[in-house]
mmCIF file of C-alpha atoms and ligand atoms in Angstrom:
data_model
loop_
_atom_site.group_PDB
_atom_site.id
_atom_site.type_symbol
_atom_site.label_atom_id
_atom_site.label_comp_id
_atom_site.label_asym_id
_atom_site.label_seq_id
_atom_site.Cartn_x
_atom_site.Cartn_y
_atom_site.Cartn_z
ATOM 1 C CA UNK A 869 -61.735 -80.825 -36.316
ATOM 2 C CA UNK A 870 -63.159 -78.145 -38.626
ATOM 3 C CA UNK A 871 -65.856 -75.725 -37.167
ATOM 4 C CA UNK A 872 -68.440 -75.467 -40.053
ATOM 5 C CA UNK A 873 -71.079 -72.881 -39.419
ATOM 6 C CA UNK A 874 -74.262 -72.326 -41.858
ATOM 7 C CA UNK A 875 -75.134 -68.917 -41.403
ATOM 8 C CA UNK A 876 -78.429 -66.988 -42.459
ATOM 9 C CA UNK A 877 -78.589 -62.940 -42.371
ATOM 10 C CA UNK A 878 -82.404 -62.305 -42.769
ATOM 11 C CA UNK A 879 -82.646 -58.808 -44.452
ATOM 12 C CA UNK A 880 -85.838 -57.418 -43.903
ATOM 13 C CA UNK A 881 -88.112 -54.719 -46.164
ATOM 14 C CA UNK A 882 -90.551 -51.875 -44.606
ATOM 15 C CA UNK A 883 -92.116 -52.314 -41.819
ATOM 16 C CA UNK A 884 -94.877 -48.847 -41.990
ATOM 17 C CA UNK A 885 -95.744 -47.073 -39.056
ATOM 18 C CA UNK A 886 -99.207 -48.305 -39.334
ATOM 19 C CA UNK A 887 -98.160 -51.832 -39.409
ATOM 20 C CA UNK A 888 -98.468 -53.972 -36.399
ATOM 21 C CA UNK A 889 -95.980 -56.936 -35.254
ATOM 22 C CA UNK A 890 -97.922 -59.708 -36.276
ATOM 23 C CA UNK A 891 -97.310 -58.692 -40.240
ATOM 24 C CA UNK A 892 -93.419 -58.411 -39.046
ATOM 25 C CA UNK A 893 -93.098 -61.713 -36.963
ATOM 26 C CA UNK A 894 -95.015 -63.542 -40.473
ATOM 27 C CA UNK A 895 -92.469 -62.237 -42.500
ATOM 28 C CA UNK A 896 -90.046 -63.207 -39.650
ATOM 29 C CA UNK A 897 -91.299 -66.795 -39.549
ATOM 30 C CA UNK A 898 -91.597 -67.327 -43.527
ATOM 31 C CA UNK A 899 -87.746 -66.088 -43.660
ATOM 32 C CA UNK A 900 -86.276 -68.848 -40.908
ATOM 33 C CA UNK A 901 -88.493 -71.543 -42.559
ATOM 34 C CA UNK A 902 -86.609 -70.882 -45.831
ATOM 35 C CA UNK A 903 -83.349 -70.632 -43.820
ATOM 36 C CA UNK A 904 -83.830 -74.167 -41.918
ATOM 37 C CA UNK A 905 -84.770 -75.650 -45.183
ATOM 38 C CA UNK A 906 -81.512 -74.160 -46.866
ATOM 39 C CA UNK A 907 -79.422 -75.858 -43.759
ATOM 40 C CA UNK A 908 -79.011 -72.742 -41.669
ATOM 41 C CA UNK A 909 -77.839 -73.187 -38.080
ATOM 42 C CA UNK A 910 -78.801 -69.306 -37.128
ATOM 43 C CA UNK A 911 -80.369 -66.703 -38.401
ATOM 44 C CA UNK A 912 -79.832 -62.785 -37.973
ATOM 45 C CA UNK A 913 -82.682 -60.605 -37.634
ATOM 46 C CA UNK A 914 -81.916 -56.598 -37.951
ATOM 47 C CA UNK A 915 -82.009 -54.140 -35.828
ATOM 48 C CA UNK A 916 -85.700 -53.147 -34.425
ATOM 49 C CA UNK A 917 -86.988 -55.720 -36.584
ATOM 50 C CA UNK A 918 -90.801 -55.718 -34.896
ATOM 51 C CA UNK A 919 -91.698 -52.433 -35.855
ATOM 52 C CA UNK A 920 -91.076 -49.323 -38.346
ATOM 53 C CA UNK A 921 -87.689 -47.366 -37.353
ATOM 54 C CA UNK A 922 -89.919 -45.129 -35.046
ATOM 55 C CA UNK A 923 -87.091 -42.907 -33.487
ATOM 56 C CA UNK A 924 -87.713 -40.698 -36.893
ATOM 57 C CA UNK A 925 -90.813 -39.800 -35.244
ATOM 58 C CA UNK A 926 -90.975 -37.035 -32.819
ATOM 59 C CA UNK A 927 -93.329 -37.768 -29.572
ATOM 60 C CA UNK A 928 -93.601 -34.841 -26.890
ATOM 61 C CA UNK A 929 -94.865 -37.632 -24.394
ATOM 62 C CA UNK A 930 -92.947 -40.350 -24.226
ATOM 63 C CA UNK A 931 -96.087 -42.431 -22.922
ATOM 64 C CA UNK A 932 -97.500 -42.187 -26.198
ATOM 65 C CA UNK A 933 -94.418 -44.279 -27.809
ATOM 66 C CA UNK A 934 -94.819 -46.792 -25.185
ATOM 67 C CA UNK A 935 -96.991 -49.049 -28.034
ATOM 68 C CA UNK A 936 -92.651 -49.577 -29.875
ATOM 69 C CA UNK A 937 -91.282 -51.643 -27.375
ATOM 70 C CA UNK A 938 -91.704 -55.036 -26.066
ATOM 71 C CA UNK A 939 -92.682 -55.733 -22.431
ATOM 72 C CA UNK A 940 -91.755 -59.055 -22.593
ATOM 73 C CA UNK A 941 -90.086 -61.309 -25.047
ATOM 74 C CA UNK A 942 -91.740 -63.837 -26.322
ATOM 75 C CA UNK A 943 -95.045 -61.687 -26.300
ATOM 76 C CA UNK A 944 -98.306 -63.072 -27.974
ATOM 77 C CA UNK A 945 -97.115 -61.221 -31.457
ATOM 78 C CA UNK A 946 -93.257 -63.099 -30.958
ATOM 79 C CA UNK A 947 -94.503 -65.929 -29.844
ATOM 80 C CA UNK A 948 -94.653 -67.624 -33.230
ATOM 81 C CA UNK A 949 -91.136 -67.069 -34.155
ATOM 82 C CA UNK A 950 -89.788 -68.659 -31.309
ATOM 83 C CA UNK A 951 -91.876 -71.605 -32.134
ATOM 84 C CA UNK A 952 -90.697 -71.875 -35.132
ATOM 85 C CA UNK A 953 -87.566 -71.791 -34.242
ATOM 86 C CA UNK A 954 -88.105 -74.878 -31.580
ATOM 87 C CA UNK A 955 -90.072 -76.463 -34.424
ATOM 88 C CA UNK A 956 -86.902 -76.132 -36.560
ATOM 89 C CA UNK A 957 -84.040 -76.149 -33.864
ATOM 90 C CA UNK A 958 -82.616 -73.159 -35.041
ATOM 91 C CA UNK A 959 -81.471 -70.249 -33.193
ATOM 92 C CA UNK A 960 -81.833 -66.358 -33.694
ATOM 93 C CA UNK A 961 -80.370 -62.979 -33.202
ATOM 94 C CA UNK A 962 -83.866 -60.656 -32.549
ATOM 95 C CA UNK A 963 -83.446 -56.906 -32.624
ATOM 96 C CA UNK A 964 -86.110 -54.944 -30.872
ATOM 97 C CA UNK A 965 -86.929 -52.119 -28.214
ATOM 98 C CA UNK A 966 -86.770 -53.185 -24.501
ATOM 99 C CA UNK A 967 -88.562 -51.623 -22.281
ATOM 100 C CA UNK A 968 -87.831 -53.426 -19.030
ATOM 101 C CA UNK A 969 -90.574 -53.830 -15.796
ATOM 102 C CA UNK A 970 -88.922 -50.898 -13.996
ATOM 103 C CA UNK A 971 -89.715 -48.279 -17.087
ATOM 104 C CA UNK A 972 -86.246 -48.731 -19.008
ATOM 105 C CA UNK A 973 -85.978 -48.088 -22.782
ATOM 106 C CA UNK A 974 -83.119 -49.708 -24.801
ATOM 107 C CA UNK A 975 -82.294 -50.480 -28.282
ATOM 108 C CA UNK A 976 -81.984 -54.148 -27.993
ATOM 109 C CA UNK A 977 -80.203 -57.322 -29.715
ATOM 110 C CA UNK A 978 -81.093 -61.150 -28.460
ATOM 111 C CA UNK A 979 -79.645 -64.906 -29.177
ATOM 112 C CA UNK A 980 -82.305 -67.179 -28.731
ATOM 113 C CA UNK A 981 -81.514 -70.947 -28.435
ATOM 114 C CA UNK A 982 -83.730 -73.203 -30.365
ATOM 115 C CA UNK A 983 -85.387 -74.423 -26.805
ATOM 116 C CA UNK A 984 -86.274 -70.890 -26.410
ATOM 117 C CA UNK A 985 -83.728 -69.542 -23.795
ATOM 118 C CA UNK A 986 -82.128 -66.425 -24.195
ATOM 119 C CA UNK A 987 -78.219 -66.992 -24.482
ATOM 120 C CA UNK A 988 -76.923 -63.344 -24.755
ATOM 121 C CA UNK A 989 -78.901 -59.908 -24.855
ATOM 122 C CA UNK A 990 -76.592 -56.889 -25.592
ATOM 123 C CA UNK A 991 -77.980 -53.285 -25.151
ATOM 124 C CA UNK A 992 -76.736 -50.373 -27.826
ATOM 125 C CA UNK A 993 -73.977 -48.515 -27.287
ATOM 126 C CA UNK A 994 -73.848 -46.091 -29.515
ATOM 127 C CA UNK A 995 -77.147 -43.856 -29.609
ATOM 128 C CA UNK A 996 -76.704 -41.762 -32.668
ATOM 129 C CA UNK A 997 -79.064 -38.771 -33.432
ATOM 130 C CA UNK A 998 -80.284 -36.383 -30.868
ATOM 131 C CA UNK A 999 -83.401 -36.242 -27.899
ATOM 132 C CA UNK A 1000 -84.850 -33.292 -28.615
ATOM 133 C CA UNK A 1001 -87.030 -32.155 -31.941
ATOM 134 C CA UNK A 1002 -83.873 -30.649 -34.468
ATOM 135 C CA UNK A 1003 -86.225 -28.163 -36.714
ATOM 136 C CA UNK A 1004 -82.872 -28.430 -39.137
ATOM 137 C CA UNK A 1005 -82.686 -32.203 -39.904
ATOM 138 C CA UNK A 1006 -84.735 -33.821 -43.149
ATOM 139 C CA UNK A 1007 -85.811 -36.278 -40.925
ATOM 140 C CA UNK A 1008 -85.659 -36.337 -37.052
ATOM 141 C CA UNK A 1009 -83.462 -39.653 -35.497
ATOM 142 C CA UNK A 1010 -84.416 -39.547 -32.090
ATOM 143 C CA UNK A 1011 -82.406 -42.726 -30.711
ATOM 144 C CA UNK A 1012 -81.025 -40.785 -27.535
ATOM 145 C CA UNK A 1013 -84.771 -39.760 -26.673
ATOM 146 C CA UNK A 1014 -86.508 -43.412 -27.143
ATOM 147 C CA UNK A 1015 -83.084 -45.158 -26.000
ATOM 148 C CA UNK A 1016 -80.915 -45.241 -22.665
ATOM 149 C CA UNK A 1017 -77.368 -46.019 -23.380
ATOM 150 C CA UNK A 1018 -76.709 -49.797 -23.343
ATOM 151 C CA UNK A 1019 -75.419 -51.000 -19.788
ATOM 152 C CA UNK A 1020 -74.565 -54.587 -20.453
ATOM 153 C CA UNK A 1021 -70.410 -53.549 -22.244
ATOM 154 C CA UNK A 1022 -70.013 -55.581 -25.228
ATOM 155 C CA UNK A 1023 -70.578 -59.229 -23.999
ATOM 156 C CA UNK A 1024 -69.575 -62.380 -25.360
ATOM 157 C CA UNK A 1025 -70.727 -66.087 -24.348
ATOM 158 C CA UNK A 1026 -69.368 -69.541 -25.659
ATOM 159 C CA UNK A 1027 -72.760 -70.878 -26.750
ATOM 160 C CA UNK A 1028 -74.084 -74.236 -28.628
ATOM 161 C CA UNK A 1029 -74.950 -74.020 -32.287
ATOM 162 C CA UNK A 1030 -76.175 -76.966 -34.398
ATOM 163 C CA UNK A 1031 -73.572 -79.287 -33.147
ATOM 164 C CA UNK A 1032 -70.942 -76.862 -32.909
ATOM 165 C CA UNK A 1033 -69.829 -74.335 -29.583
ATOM 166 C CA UNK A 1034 -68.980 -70.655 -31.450
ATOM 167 C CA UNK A 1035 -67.998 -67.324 -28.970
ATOM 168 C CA UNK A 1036 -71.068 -64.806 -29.914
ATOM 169 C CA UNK A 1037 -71.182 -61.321 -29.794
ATOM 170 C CA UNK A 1038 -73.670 -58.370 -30.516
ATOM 171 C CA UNK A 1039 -73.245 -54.479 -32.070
ATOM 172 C CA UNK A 1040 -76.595 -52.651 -33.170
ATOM 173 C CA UNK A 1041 -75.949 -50.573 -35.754
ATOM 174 C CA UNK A 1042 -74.250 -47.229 -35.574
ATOM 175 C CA UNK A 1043 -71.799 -49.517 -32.838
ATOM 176 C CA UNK A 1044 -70.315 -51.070 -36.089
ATOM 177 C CA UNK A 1045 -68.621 -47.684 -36.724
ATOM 178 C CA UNK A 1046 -66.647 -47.167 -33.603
ATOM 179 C CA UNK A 1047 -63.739 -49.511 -33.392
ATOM 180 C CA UNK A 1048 -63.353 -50.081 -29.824
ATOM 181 C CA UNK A 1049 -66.605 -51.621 -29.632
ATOM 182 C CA UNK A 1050 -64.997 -54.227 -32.222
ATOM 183 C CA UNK A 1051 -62.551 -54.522 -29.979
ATOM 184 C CA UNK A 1052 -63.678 -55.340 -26.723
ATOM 185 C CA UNK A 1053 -65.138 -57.976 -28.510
ATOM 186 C CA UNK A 1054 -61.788 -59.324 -30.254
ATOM 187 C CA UNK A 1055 -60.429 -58.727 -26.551
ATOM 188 C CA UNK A 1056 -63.098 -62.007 -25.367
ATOM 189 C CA UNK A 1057 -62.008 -63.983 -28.893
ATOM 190 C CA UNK A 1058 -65.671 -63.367 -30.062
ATOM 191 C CA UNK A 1059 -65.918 -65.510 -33.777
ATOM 192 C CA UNK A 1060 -69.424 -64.812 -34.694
ATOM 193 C CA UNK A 1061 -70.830 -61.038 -34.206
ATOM 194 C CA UNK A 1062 -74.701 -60.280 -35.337
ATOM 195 C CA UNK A 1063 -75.464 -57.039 -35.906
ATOM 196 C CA UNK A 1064 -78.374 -55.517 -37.565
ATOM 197 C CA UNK A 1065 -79.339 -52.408 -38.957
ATOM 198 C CA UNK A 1066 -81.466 -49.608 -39.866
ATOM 199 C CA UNK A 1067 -79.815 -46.972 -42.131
ATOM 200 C CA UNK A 1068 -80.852 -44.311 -44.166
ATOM 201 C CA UNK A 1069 -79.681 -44.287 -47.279
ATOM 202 C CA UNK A 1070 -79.237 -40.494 -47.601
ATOM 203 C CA UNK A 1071 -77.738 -37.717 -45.119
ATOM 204 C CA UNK A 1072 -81.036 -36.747 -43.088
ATOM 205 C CA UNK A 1073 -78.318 -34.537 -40.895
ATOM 206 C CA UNK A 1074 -78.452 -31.605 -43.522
ATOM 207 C CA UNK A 1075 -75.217 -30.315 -42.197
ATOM 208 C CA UNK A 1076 -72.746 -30.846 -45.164
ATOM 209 C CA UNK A 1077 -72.772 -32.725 -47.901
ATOM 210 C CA UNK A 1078 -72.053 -36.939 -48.019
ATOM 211 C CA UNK A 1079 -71.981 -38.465 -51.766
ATOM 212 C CA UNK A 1080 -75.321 -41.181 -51.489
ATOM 213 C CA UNK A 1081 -73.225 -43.578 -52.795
ATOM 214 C CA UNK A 1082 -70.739 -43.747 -49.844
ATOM 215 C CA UNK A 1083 -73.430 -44.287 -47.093
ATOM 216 C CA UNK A 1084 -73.309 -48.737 -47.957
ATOM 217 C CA UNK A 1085 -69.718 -47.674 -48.355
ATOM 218 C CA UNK A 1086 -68.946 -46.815 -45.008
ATOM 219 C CA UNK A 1087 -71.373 -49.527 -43.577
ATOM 220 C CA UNK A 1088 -69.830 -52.061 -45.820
ATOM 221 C CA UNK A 1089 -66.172 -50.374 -44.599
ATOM 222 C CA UNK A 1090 -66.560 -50.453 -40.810
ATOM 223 C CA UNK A 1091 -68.056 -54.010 -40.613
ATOM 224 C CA UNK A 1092 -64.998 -55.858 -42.723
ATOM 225 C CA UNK A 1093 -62.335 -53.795 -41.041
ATOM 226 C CA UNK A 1094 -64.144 -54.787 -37.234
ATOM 227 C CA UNK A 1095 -63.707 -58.216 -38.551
ATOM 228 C CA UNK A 1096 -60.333 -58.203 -40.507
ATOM 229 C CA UNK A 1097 -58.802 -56.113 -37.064
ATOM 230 C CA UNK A 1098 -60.236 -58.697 -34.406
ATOM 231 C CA UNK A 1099 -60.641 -61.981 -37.093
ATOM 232 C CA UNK A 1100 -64.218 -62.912 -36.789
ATOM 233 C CA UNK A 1101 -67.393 -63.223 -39.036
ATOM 234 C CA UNK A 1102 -69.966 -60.911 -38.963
ATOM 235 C CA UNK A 1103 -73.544 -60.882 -40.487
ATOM 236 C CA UNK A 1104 -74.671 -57.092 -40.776
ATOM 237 C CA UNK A 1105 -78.312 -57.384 -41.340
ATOM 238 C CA UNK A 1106 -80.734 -54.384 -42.867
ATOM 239 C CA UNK A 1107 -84.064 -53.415 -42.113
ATOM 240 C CA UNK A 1108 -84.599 -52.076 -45.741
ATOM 241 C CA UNK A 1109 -87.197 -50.150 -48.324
ATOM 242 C CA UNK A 1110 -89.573 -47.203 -47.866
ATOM 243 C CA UNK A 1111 -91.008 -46.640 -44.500
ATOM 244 C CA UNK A 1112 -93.441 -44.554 -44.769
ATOM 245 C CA UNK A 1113 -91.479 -42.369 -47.221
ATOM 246 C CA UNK A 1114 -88.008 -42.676 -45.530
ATOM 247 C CA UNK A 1115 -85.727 -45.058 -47.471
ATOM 248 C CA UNK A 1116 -83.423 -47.603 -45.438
ATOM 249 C CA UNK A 1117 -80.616 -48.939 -47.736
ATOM 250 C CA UNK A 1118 -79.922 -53.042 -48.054
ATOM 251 C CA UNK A 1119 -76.981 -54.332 -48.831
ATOM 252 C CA UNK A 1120 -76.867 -57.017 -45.908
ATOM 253 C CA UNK A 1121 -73.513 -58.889 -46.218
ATOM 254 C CA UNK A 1122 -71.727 -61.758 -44.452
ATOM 255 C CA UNK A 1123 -68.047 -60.884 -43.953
ATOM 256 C CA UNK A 1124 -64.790 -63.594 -42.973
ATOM 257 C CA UNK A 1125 -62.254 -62.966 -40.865
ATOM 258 C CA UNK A 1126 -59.992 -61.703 -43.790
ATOM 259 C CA UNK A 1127 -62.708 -58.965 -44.111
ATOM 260 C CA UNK A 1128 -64.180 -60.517 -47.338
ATOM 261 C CA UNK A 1129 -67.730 -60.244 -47.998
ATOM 262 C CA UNK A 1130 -69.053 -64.071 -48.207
ATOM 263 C CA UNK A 1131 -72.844 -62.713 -49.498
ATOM 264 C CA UNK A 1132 -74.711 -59.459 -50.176
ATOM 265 C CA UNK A 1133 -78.341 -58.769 -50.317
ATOM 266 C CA UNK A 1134 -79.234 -57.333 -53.762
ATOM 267 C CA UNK A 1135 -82.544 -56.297 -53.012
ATOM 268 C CA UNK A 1136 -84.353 -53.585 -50.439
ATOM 269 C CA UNK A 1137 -86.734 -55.921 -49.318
ATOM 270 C CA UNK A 1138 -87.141 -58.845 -47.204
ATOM 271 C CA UNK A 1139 -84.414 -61.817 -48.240
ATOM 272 C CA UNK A 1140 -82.198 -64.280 -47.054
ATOM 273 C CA UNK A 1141 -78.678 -64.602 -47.768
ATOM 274 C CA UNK A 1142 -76.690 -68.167 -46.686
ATOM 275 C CA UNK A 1143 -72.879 -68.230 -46.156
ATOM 276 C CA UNK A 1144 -71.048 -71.789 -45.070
ATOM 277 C CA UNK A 1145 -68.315 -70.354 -42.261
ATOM 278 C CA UNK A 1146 -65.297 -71.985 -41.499
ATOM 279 C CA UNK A 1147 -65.230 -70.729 -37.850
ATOM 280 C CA UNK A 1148 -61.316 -72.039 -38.100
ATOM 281 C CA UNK A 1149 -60.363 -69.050 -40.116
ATOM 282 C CA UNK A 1150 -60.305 -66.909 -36.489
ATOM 283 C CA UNK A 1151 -57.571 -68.662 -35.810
ATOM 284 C CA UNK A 1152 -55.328 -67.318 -38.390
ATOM 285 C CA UNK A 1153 -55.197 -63.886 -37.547
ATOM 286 C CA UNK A 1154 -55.583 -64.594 -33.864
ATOM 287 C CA UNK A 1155 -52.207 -65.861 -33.918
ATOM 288 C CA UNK A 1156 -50.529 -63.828 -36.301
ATOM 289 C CA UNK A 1157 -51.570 -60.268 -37.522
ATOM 290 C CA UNK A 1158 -53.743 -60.093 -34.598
ATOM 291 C CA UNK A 1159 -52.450 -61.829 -31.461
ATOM 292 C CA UNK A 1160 -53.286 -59.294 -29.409
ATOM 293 C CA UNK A 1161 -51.148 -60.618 -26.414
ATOM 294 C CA UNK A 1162 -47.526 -60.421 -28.696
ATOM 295 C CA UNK A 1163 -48.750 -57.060 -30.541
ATOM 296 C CA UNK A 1164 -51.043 -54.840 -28.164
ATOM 297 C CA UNK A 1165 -49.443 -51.975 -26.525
ATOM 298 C CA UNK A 1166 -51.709 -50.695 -24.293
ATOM 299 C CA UNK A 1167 -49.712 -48.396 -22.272
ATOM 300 C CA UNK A 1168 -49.738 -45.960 -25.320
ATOM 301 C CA UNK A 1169 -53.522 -45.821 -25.619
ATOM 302 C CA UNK A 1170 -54.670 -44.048 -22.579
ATOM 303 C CA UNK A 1171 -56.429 -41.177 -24.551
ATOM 304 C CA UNK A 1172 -59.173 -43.937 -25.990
ATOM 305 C CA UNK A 1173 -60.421 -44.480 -22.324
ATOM 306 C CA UNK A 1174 -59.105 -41.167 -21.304
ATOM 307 C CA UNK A 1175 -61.152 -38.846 -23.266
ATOM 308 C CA UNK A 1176 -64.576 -38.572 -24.742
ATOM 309 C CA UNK A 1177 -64.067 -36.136 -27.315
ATOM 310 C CA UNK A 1178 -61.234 -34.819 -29.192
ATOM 311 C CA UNK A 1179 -58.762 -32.102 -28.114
ATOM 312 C CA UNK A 1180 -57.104 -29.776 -30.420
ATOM 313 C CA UNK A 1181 -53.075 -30.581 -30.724
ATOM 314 C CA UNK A 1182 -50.135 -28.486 -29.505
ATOM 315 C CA UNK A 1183 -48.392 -26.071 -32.339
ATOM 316 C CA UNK A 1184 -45.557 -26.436 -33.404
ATOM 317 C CA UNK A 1185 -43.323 -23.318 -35.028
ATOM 318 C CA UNK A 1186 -39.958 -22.705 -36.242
ATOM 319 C CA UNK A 1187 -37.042 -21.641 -34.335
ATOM 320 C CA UNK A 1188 -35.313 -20.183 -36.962
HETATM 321 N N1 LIG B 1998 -78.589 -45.655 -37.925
HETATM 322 C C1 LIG B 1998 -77.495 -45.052 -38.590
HETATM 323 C C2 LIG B 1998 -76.214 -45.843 -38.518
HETATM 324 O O1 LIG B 1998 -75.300 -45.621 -37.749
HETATM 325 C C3 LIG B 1998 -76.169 -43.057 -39.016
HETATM 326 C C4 LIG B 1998 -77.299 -43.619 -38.206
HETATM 327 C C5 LIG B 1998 -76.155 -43.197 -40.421
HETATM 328 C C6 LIG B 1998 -75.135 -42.478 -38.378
HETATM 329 C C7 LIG B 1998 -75.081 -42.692 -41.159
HETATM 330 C C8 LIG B 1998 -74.045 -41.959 -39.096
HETATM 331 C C9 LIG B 1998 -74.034 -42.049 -40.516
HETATM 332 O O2 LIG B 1998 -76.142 -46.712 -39.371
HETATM 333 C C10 LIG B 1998 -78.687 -46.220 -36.706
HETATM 334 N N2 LIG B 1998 -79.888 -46.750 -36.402
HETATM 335 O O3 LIG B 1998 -77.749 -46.254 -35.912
#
C-alpha cells in the first residue's frame, strides 16, 4: 500500500539579535497554519530557529550568552507552537540551543508529535568554526565555543505521521556535508531526514577564495548525494536574510531518493514550500544500487573510523 507523505520545509527570514522569541515562534505559528491548511503532515523548522545565528557573536563570558538557549522546551515563548500544532495535529522538526539542567550547551534538532511528545532529539555533530575570537575571519562562527559536540550518534526512530509510520532522522547543518553522518543513517533505513540550516552566503573564513555562487551549490550538492547514496528524502531548511548585517542564503529544497530536488525556496525570507513524498521510492535503491548488505565492504574502510584527519600518502619513484 503506497506510503504518501505531505511534507512542509518552513524556510525562515532574519531573526535580529535584538529580536526576542515571541516575534520567531509568531512567524513559526503563522507558517504551520498555512502548512496544515495546504495538507501538510510535518513541518521542518531550521536550524536555531528561536533566535538570530548568535555563534557570530563573540562573548568572553559565556554566562552572558546564557539568554540563546532554551531551558526547557516548550517554554512560555514555544509554548504556542506546540499548541498549534495539537490544534492542527501536525508534527514538527524544531531547531534550537539546548542547554540542559546540568549546564550543557548543544546545537539542537527535535520531532514533536502533534500530542506534544518529543519523538527524537538529535544533538550536532559537526561543530564548524572555532572557540576562541579569530581576529582574521569577516565574521566570527563560534559553534565549538556556544556548542558541545552532539552525544546522542545519528539516531533514527520508526514514528507515526498522519496515518502513516516513516523511519526519521536528524543532521543540523554543516552534518549534511560529511557523508558518514548520511550514512549511519542509511545504515538504520532512515526515509525521512530534517535538517535545517543557517549558512552564510559568502566565505566569512577569509582564507582563500570560494566563487559566492558555489556556497547553495555545495549545500544543494551534499544534501541530494546523502539522499541519492542512502535513498531517502530530505527537507534542508534555511534560516535566511540579513541578520543584523550578515546574510544567510535560502534556497530550502525537498530532495527524493533519486537525489532530485521536489521544491526550492525562491525567496530569503520566511516561506513554505510543500512536496507530496512517495515514501515507497526508498525502496528502490535500498534493494538495488544501495543494498547495503549485497554491496558494502566494510573490511576495506577501516581508515573512516580509524583516523580523524588525513595522512599524507607513501611515494612512489621509478626503478629505472
Ligand atoms: N553553517 C555553515 C554550514 O556548514 C559552513 C558553516 C559554511 C561551513 C560553508 C563550511 C562551508 O552550512 C553552520 N551553521 O554549520
Amino acid at each position: 500500500m503506497t506510503r504518501r507523505l505531505v511534507l512542509a520545509a518552513a524556510q525562515m527570514g532574519p531573526i535580529q539579535k535584538a529580536e526576542g522569541r515571541d516575534v520567531a515562534v509568531a512567524r513559526m505559528v503563522r507558517l504551520l497554519e498555512t502548512a496544515a491548511r495546504r495538507g501538510a503532515e510535518v513541518v521542518v523548522f531550521p536550524e536555531l530557529a528561536l533566535t538570530t545565528f548568535f555563534p557570530r557573536w563573540y562573548e568572553e563570558d559565556l554566562g552572558r550568552a546564557d539568554h540563546w538557549y532554551e531551558h526547557a522546551l516548550p517554554s512560555n515563548e514555544t509554548a504556542p507552537l506546540f499548541e498549534a500544532a495539537k490544534r492542527h495535529g501536525i508534527g514538527f522538526h524544531l531547531g534550537y540551543a539546548e542547554k540542559t539542567p546540568d549546564g550543557h550547551r548543544f546545537n539542537t534538532a527535535v520531532y514533536v508529535h502533534p500530542n506534544g511528545e518529543i519523538v527524537l532529539k538529535y544533538r550536532k555533530v559537526h561543530l564548524p568554526g572555532h572557540s576562541e575570537y579569530d581576529p582574521q575571519r569577516h565574521v566570527q562562527h563560534l559553534e565549538k565555543r556556544y556548542f558541545e559536540v552532539g552525544n546522542l550518534g545519528f539516531p533514527v526512530v520508526r514514528a507515526p505521521i498522519g496515518d502513516k509510520q516513516v523511519n526519521i532522522g536528524m543532521l543540523i547543518c554543516n552534518d549534511r556535508r560529511w557523508p558518514e553522518a548520511w550514512r549511519v543513517l542509511g545504515l538504520q533505513q532512515v526515509e525521512l531526514v530534517m535538517l535545517g540550516y543557517n549558512t552564510p552566503s559568502l566565505n566569512m573564513e577569509n582564507r582563500g577564495f570560494e566563487a559566492h555562487h558555489l556556497r547553495v551549490a555545495h549545500s544543494h550538492l551534499s544534501i541530494q548525494a546523502g539522499c541519492y547514496q542512502n535513498s531517502c528524502f530530505a527537507a534542508g531548511v534555511a534560516k535566511a536574510g540579513t541578520e543584523d548585517g550578515n546574510e544567510l542564503f535560502g534556497h530550502s529544497i525537498i530532495v527524493n531518493p533519486q537525489g532530485e530536488i521536489m521544491a526550492m525556496a525562491t525567496s530569503w525570507d520566511d516561506e513554505l514550500i510543500i512536496a507530496d513524498c512517495d515514501l515507497g521510492m526508498c525502496e528502490l535503491g535500498r534493494r538495488t544500487i544501495f543494498d547495503f548488505a549485497r554491496h558494502r565492504r566494510p573490511e576495506a574502510y577501516g581508515r573512516i573510523t580509524a583516523q580523524v584527519g588525513s595522512e599524507a600518502p607513501a611515494v612512489w619513484t621509478p626503478k629505472a
